[in-house]
Coordinates of C-alpha atoms in Angstrom, one line a residue:
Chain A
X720 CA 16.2 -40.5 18.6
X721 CA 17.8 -37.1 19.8
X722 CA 20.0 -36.0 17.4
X723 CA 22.4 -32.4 17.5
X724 CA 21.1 -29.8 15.4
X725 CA 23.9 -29.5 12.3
X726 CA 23.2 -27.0 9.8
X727 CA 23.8 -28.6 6.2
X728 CA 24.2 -25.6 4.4
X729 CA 26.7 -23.5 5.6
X730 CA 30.4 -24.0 6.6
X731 CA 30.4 -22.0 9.9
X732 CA 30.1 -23.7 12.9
X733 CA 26.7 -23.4 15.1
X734 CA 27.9 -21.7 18.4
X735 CA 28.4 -24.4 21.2
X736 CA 26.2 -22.8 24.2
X737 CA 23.2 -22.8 21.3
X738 CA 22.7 -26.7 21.7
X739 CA 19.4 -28.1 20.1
X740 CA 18.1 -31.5 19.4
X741 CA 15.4 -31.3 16.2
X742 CA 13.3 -34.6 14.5
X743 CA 11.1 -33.7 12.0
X744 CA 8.2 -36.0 10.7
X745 CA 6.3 -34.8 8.0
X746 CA 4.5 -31.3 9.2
X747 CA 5.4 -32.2 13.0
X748 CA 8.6 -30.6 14.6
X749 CA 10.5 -30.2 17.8
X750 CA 13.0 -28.2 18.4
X751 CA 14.2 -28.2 21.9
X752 CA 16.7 -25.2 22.6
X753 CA 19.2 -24.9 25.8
X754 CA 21.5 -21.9 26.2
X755 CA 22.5 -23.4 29.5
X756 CA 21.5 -25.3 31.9
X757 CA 19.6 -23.6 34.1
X758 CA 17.0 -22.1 30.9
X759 CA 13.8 -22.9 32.2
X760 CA 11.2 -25.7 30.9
X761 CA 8.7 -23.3 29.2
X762 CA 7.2 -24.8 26.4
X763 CA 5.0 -23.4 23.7
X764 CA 3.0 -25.6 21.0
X765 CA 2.5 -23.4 17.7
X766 CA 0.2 -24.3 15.3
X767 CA 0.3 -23.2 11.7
X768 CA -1.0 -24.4 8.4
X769 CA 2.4 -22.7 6.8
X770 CA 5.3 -24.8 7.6
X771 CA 7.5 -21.7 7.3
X772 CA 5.7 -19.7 9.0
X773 CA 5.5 -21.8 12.1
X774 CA 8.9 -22.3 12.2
X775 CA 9.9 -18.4 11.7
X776 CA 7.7 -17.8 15.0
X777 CA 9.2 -20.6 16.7
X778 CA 12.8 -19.3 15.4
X779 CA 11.6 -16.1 16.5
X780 CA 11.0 -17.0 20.3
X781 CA 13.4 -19.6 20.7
X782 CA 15.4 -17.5 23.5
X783 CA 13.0 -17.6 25.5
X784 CA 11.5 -21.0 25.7
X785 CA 13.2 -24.3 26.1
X786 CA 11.0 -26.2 23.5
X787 CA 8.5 -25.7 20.6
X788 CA 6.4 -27.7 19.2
X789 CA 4.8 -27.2 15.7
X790 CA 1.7 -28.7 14.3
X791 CA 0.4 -28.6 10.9
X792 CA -3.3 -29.6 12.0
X793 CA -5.5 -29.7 15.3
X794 CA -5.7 -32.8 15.6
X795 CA -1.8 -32.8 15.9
X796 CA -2.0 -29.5 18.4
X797 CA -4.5 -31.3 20.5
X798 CA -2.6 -34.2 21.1
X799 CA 0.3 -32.4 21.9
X800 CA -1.3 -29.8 24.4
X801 CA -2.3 -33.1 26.2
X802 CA 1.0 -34.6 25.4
X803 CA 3.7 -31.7 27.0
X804 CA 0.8 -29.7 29.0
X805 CA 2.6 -26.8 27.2
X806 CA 2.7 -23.6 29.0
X807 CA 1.8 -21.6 25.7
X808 CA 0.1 -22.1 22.8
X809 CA 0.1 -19.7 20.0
X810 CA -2.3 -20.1 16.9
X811 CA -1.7 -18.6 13.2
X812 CA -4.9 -19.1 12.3
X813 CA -8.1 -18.2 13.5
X814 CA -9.4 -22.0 11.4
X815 CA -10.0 -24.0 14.5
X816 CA -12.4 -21.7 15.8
X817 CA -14.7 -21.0 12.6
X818 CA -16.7 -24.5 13.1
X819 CA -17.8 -23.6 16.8
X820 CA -16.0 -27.0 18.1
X821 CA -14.6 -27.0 21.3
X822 CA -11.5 -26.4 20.5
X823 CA -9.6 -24.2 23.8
X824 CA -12.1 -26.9 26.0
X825 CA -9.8 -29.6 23.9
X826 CA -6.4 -28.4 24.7
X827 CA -7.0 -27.4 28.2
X828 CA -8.8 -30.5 29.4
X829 CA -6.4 -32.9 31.2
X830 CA -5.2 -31.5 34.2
X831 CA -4.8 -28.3 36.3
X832 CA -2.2 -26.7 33.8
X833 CA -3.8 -23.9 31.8
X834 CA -1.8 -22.8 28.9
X835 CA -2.3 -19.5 27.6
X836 CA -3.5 -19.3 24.2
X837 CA -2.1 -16.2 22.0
X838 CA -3.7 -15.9 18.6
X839 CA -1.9 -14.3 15.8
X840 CA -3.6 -13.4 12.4
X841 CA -3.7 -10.7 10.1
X842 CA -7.6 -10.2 10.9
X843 CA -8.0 -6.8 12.2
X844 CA -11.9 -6.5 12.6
X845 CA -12.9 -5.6 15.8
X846 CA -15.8 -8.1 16.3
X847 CA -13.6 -11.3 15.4
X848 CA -11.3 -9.9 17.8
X849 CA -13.9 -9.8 20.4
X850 CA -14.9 -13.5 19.7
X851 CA -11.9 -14.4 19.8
X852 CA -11.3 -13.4 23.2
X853 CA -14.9 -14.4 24.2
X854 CA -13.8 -18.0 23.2
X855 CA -11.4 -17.9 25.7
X856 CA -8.0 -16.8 23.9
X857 CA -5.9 -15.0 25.8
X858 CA -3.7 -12.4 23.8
X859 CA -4.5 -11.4 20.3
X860 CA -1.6 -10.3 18.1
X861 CA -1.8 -9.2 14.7
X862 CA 0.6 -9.3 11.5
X863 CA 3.1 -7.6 10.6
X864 CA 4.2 -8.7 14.5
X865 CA 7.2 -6.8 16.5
X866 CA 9.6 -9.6 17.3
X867 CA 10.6 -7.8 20.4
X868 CA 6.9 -7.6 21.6
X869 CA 6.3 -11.4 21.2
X870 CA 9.2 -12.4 22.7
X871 CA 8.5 -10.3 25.9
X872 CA 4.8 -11.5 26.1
X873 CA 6.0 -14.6 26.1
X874 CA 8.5 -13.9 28.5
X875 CA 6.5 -12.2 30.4
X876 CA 4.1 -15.0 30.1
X877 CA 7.1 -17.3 31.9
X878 CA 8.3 -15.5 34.5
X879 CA 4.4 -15.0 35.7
X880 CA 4.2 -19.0 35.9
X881 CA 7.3 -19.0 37.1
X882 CA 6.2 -16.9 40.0
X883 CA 2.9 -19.4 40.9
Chain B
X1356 CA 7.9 -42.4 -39.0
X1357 CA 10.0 -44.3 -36.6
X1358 CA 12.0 -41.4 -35.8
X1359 CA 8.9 -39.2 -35.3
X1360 CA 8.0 -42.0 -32.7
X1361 CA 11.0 -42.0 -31.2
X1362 CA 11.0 -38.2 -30.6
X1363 CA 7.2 -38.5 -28.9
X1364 CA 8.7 -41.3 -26.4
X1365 CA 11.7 -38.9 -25.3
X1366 CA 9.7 -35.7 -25.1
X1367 CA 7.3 -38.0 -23.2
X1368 CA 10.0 -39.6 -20.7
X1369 CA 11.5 -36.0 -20.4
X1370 CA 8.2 -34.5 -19.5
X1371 CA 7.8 -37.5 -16.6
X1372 CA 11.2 -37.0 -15.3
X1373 CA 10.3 -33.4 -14.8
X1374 CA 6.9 -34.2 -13.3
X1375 CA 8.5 -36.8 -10.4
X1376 CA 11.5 -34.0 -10.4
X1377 CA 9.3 -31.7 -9.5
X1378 CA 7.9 -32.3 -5.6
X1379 CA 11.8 -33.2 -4.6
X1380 CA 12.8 -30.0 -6.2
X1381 CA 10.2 -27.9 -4.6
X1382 CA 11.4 -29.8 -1.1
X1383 CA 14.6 -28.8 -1.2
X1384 CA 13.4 -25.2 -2.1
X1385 CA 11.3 -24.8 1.3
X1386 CA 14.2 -26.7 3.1
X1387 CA 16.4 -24.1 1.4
X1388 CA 14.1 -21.1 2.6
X1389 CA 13.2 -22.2 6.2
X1390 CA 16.8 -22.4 6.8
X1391 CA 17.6 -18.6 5.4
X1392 CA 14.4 -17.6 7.5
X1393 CA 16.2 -18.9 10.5
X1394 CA 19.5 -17.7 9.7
X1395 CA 17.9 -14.6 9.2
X1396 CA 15.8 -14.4 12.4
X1397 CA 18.5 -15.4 14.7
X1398 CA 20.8 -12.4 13.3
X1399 CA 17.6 -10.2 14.0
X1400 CA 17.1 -11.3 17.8
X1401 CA 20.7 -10.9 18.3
X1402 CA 21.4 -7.6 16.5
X1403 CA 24.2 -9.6 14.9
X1404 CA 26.0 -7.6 11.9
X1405 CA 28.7 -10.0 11.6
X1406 CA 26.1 -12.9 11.7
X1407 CA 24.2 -11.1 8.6
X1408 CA 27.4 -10.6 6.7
X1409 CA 27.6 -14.5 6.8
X1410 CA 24.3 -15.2 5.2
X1411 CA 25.4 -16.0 1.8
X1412 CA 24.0 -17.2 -1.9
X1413 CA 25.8 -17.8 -4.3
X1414 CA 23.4 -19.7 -6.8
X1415 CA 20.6 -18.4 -9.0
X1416 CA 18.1 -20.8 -6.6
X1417 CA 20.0 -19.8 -3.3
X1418 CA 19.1 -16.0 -4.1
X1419 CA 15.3 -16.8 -4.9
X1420 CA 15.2 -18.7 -1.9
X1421 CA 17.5 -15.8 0.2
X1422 CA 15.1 -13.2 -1.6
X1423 CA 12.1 -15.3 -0.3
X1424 CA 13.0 -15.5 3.0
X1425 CA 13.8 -11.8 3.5
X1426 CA 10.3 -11.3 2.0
X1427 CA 8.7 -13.6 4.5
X1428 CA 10.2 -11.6 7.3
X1429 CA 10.0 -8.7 6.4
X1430 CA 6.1 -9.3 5.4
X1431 CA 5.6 -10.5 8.7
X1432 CA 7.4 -8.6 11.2
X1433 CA 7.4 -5.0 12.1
X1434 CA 9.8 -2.6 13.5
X1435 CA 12.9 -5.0 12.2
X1436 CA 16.3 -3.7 12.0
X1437 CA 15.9 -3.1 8.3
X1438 CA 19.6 -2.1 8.2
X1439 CA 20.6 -5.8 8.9
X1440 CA 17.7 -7.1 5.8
X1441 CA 19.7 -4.5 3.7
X1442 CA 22.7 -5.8 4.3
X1443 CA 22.2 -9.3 3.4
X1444 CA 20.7 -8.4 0.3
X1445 CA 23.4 -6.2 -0.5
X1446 CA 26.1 -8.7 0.1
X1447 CA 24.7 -11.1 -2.1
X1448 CA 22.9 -9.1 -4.7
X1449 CA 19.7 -9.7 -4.5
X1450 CA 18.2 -6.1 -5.6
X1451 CA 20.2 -6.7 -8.9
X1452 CA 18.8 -10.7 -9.6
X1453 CA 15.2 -9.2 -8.9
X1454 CA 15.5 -6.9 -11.3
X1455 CA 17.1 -8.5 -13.9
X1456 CA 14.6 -11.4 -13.1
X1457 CA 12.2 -9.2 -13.5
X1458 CA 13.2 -7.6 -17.1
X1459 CA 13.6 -10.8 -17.9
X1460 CA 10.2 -12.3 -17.1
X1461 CA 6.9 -11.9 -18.1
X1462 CA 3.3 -11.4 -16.7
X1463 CA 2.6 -13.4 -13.2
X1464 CA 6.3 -14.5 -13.0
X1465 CA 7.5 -10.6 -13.7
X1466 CA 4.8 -9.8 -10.5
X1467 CA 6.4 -12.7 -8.4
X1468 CA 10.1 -10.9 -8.9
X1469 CA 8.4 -7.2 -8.0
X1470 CA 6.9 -8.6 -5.1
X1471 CA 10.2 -9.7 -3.6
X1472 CA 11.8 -6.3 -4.4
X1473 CA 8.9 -4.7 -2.3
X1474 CA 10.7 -6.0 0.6
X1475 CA 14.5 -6.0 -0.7
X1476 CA 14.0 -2.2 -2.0
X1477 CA 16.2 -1.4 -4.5
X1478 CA 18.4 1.9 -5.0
X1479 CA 16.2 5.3 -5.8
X1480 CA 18.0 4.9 -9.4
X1481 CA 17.2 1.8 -10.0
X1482 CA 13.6 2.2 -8.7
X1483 CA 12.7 4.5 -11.8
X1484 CA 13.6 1.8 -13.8
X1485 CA 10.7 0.2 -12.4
X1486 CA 8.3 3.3 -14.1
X1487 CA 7.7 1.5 -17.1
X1488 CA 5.9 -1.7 -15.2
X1489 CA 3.4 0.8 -14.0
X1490 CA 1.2 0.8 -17.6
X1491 CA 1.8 -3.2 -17.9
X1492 CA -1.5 -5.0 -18.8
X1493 CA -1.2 -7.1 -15.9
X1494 CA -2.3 -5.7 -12.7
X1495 CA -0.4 -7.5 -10.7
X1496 CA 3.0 -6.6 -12.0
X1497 CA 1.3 -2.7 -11.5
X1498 CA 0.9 -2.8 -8.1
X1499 CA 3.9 -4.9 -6.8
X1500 CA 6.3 -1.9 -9.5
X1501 CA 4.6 0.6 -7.6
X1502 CA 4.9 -1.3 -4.2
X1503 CA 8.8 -1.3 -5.0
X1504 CA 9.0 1.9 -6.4
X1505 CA 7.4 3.2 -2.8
X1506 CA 9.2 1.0 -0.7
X1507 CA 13.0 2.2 -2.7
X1508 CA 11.8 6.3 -2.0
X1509 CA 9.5 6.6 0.8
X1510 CA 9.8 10.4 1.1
X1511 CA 8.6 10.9 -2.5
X1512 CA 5.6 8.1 -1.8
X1513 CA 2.7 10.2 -2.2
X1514 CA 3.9 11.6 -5.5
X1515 CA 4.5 8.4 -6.9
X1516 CA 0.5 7.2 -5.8
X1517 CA -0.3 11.1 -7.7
X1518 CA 1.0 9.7 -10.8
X1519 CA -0.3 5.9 -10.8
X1520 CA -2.2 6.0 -14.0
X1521 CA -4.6 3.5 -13.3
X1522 CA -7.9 3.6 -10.3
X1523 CA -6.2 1.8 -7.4
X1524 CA -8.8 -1.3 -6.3
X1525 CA -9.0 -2.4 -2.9
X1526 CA -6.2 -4.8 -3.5
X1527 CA -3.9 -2.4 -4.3
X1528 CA -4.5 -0.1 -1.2
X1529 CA -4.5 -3.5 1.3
X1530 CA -0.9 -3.9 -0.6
X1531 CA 0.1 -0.2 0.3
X1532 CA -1.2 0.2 3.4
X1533 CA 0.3 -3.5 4.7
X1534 CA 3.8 -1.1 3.7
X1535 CA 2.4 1.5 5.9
X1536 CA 1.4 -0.9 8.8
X1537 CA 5.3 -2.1 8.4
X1538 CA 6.5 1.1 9.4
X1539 CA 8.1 1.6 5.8
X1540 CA 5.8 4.6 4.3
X1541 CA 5.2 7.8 6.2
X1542 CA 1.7 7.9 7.8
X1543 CA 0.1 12.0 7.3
X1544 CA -3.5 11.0 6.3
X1545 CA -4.9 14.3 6.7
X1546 CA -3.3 15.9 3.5
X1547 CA -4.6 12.8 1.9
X1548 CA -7.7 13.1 2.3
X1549 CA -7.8 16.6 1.1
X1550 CA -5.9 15.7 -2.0
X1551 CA -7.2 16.6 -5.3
X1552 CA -6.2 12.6 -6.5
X1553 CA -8.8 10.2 -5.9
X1554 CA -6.5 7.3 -5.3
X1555 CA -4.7 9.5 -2.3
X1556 CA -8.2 10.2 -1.0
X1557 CA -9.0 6.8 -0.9
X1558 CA -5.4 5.6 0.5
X1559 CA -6.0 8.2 3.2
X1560 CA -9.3 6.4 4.4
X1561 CA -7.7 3.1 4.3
X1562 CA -4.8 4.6 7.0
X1563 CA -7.7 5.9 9.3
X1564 CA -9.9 2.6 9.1
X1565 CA -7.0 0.9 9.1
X1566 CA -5.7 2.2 12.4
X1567 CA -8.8 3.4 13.8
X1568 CA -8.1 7.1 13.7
X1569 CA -10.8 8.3 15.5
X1570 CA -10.3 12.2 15.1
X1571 CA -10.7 12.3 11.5
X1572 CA -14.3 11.7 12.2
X1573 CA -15.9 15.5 10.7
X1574 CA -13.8 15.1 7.4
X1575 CA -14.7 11.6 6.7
X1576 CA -18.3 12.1 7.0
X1577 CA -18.2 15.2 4.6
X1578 CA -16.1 13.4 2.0
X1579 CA -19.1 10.7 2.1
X1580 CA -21.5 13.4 1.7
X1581 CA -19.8 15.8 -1.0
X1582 CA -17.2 13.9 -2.5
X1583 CA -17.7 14.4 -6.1
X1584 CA -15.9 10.5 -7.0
X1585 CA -19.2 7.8 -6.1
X1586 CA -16.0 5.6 -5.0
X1587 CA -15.0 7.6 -2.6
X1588 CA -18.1 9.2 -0.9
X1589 CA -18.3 4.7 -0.7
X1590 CA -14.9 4.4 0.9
X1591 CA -15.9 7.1 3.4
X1592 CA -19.0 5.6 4.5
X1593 CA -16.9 1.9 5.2
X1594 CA -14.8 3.6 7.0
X1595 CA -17.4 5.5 8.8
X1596 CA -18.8 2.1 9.3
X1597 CA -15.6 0.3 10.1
X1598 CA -14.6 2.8 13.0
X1599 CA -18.2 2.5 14.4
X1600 CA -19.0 5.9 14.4
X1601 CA -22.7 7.5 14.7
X1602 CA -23.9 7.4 11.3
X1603 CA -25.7 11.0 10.6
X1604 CA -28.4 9.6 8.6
X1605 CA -30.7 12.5 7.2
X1606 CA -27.0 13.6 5.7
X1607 CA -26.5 10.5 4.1
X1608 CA -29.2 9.3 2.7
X1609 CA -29.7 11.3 -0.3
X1610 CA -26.1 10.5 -1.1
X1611 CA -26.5 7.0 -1.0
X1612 CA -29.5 7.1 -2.6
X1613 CA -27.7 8.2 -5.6
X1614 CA -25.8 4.9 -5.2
X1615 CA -26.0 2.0 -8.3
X1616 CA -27.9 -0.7 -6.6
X1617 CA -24.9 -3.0 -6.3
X1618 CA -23.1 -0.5 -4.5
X1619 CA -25.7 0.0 -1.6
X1620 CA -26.5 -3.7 -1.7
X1621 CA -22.6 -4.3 -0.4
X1622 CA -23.1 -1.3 1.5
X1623 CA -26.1 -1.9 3.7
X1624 CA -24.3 -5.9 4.3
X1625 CA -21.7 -3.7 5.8
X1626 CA -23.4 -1.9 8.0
X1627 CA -24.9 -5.1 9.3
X1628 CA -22.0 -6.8 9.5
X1629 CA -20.4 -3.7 11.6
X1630 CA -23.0 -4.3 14.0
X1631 CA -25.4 -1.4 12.9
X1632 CA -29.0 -1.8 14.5
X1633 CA -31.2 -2.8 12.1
X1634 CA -33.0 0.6 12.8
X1635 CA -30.0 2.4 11.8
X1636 CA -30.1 0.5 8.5
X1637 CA -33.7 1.1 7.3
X1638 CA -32.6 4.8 8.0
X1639 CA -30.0 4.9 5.2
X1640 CA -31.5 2.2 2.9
X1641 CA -34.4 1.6 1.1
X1642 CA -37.0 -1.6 1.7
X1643 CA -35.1 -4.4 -0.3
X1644 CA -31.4 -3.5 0.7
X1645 CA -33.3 -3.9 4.5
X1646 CA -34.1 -7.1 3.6
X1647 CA -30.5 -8.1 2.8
X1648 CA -29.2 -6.6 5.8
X1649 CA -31.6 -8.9 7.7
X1650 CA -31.0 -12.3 6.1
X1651 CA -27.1 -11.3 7.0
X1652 CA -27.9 -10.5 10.7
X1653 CA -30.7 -13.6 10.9
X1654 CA -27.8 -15.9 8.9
X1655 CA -24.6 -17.5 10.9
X1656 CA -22.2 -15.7 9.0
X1657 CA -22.7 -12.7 11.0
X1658 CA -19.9 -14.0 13.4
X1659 CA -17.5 -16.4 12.0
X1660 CA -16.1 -17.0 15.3
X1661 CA -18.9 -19.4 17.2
X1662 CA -18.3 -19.4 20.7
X1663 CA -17.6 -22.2 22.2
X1664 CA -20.1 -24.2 25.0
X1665 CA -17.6 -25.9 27.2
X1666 CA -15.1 -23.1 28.1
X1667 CA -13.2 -23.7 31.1

């Protein structure tokens, strides 16, 4: 099923120590990046209703995990939270939380990983803010987002688990 | 007659071809976009010039979907090298298709070519070209020529605002200030607020709710008690609101007294929604814009975010 990462649309060659693997069905994507192989086995679960979007944040942080995996809906986050036990997950919507459902409860239920949740939106309201956080998400981020900022919570984020 | 027929039945299968034409077409367009995204991103992490220098389009659809991309980052990311966005639109001429796209064009498609030059600014010269799409009808095209008029001269921004013709709504100054947020206007909100143009005043509140400057406090709360514009005085009481300051309310009361009813309707929701007490409200308001404030607090959408009952 693997198969190497080629890029159709340009005649330069992808650099050999940036290996990936990528199978895309429908809204659902994995990209699994190595730079070597000793890069770590962080893996972060984004989920976005843009397609783009997800995949500029997951483009964005991809030196710093080893795979992402980008949903289109909850359903599809929840099942792979409980799929990969991912050790991030990182939300471009605040959607899944409007209804009151149990959604963090759904994604860390099966066993004793705990992934952190990082929200990012372009809400900038103090009290949604403060829900958020109050239903249990761990890092709040809002648009326009520093690239360099995200990619050293997240790294920051790895090297802590790394540490446990 | 026949032929007449026979023209109906071609226009007819030409219109269908189009129609299944269309989602492939639109496919290959995102495919086309994600992939400059990427390109674009992975030259950003890296600092690569060389790697920017190899992002080409050649096309009329690989530019759209090269000007898209740059928009999507740049829309969603601050503190980017803009040097390296700047040099992949250079290279490939995308500030020159906008425009041209957008002299072309007319009404919502002319506004969807000025939107992408907000984020691939064009040359100061060029820019004043753009003058004459701030008295279009549509107000769209407006505010995305003025957007891109900002965005190509920064250091002359607040002039350019001076001499918008038109009342900026509070689409306009979310469109502005999302420029400011992105680190690509100057940020001095304390000439703003004492300017003599309306639209500057009210672009100067938007910077201190918008950040949550909290020392501007003492000018806010006399522009929402003497501010001769009604839109204003309303701005500065949001924002008031919005930074969750203490609301003198023997000050303000007269003023918003003075209100139209629709105004302190919206208003005294506000307050509510800001997480006034409802004591605070019946100070300000009279009996039935109370009564609104407490079906908002008494109704669920006071918080849209329900918390949870199993957290971990």
């Amino acid at each position: 099923m693997a198969c190497k990462y080629t890029n159709f649309f340009h005649a330069a060659p992808i650099s050999a120590t940036f290996f990936c693997t990528r199978y895309d069905l429908a809204h659902f994507s994995i990209v699994c990046y190595g730079k070597n192989s000793s890069m770590d086995k962080t893996k972060v679960v984004i989920y976005s209703t843009r397609d783009t979007l997800g995949r500029m944040i997951s483009d964005m942080i991809g030196g710093a995990v080893s795979e992402v995996v980008n949903c289109a809906t909850t359903e599809q986050t929840v099942s792979a939270c409980l799929r990969i036990s991912p050790d991030i997950v990182i939300l471009l919507t605040v959607a899944p939380f409007i209804d009151g459902s149990k959604f963090i409860g759904r994604i860390r239920l099966r066993g004793s990983r705990r992934p952190a949740v990082y929200v990012l939106s372009w809400h900038q309201s103090e009290h949604i803010v403060l829900s958020l956080l109050e239903a249990g998400v761990d890092q709040y981020l809002t648009f326009p987002v520093s690239m360099g900022r995200l990619c050293g919570k997240v790294k920051s984020d790895r090297d802590n688990r790394g540490g446990e | 007659m026949s032929i007449y027929i026979l023209l109906a039945l071609a226009a007819a299968v030409l219109l269908l071809r189009a129609t299944w034409r269309r989602p492939g077409l639109e496919r290959r367009r995102d495919t086309l976009r994600r992939h400059y995204v990427a390109r674009i991103i992975s030259a950003l992490r890296d600092d690569d010039t060389f790697a920017a220098e190899r992002i080409t389009a050649h096309t009329r659809r690989r530019r759209m979907a090269l000007a898209e991309a740059l928009h999507t980052v740049a829309c969603h990311t601050c503190g980017t090298d803009m040097r390296l966005l700047r040099i992949i639109a250079r290279l490939n001429s995308i500030d020159r298709f906008l425009m041209r796209g957008a002299a072309l064009a007319t009404g919502y498609r002319r506004a969807r070519y000025l939107i992408l030059l907000g984020s691939v600014p064009p040359t100061a010269a060029q820019a004043r070209r753009l003058g004459r799409y701030l008295r279009n009808r549509n107000p769209f095209v407006r505010i995305y020529a003025l957007t891109a008029m900002l965005a190509a001269n920064p250091a002359t921004a607040i002039r350019t605002i001076g001499e918008y013709p038109y009342t900026l709504s509070p689409f306009d100054i979310t469109q502005i200030t999302a420029m400011i947020r992105r680190g690509l206007l100057p940020i001095a909100f304390d000439p703003m607020l004492s300017d003599d143009n309306p639209n500057i005043r009210r672009l100067g509140l938007a910077i201190v709710r918008s950040f949550g400057i909290d020392t501007a406090r003492k000018q806010i709360v006399r522009m929402a008690e003497l501010d001769e514009d009604p839109a204003v005085a309303v701005e500065a009481l949001h924002t008031l609101a919005a930074l969750g300051h203490a609301i003198p309310t023997e000050r303000l009361r007269g003023r918003i007294a003075a209100f139209d009813a629709q105004r302190r309707k919206a208003l005294s929701r506000f307050f509510a929604a800001q997480g006034y007490s409802i004591h605070t409200v019946e100070a300000l308001f009279d009996a039935t814009e109370c009564e609104c404030a407490r079906q908002l607090i008494d109704s669920y959408k006071k918080s849209i975010v329900c918390r949870s009952p199993s957290l971990p």
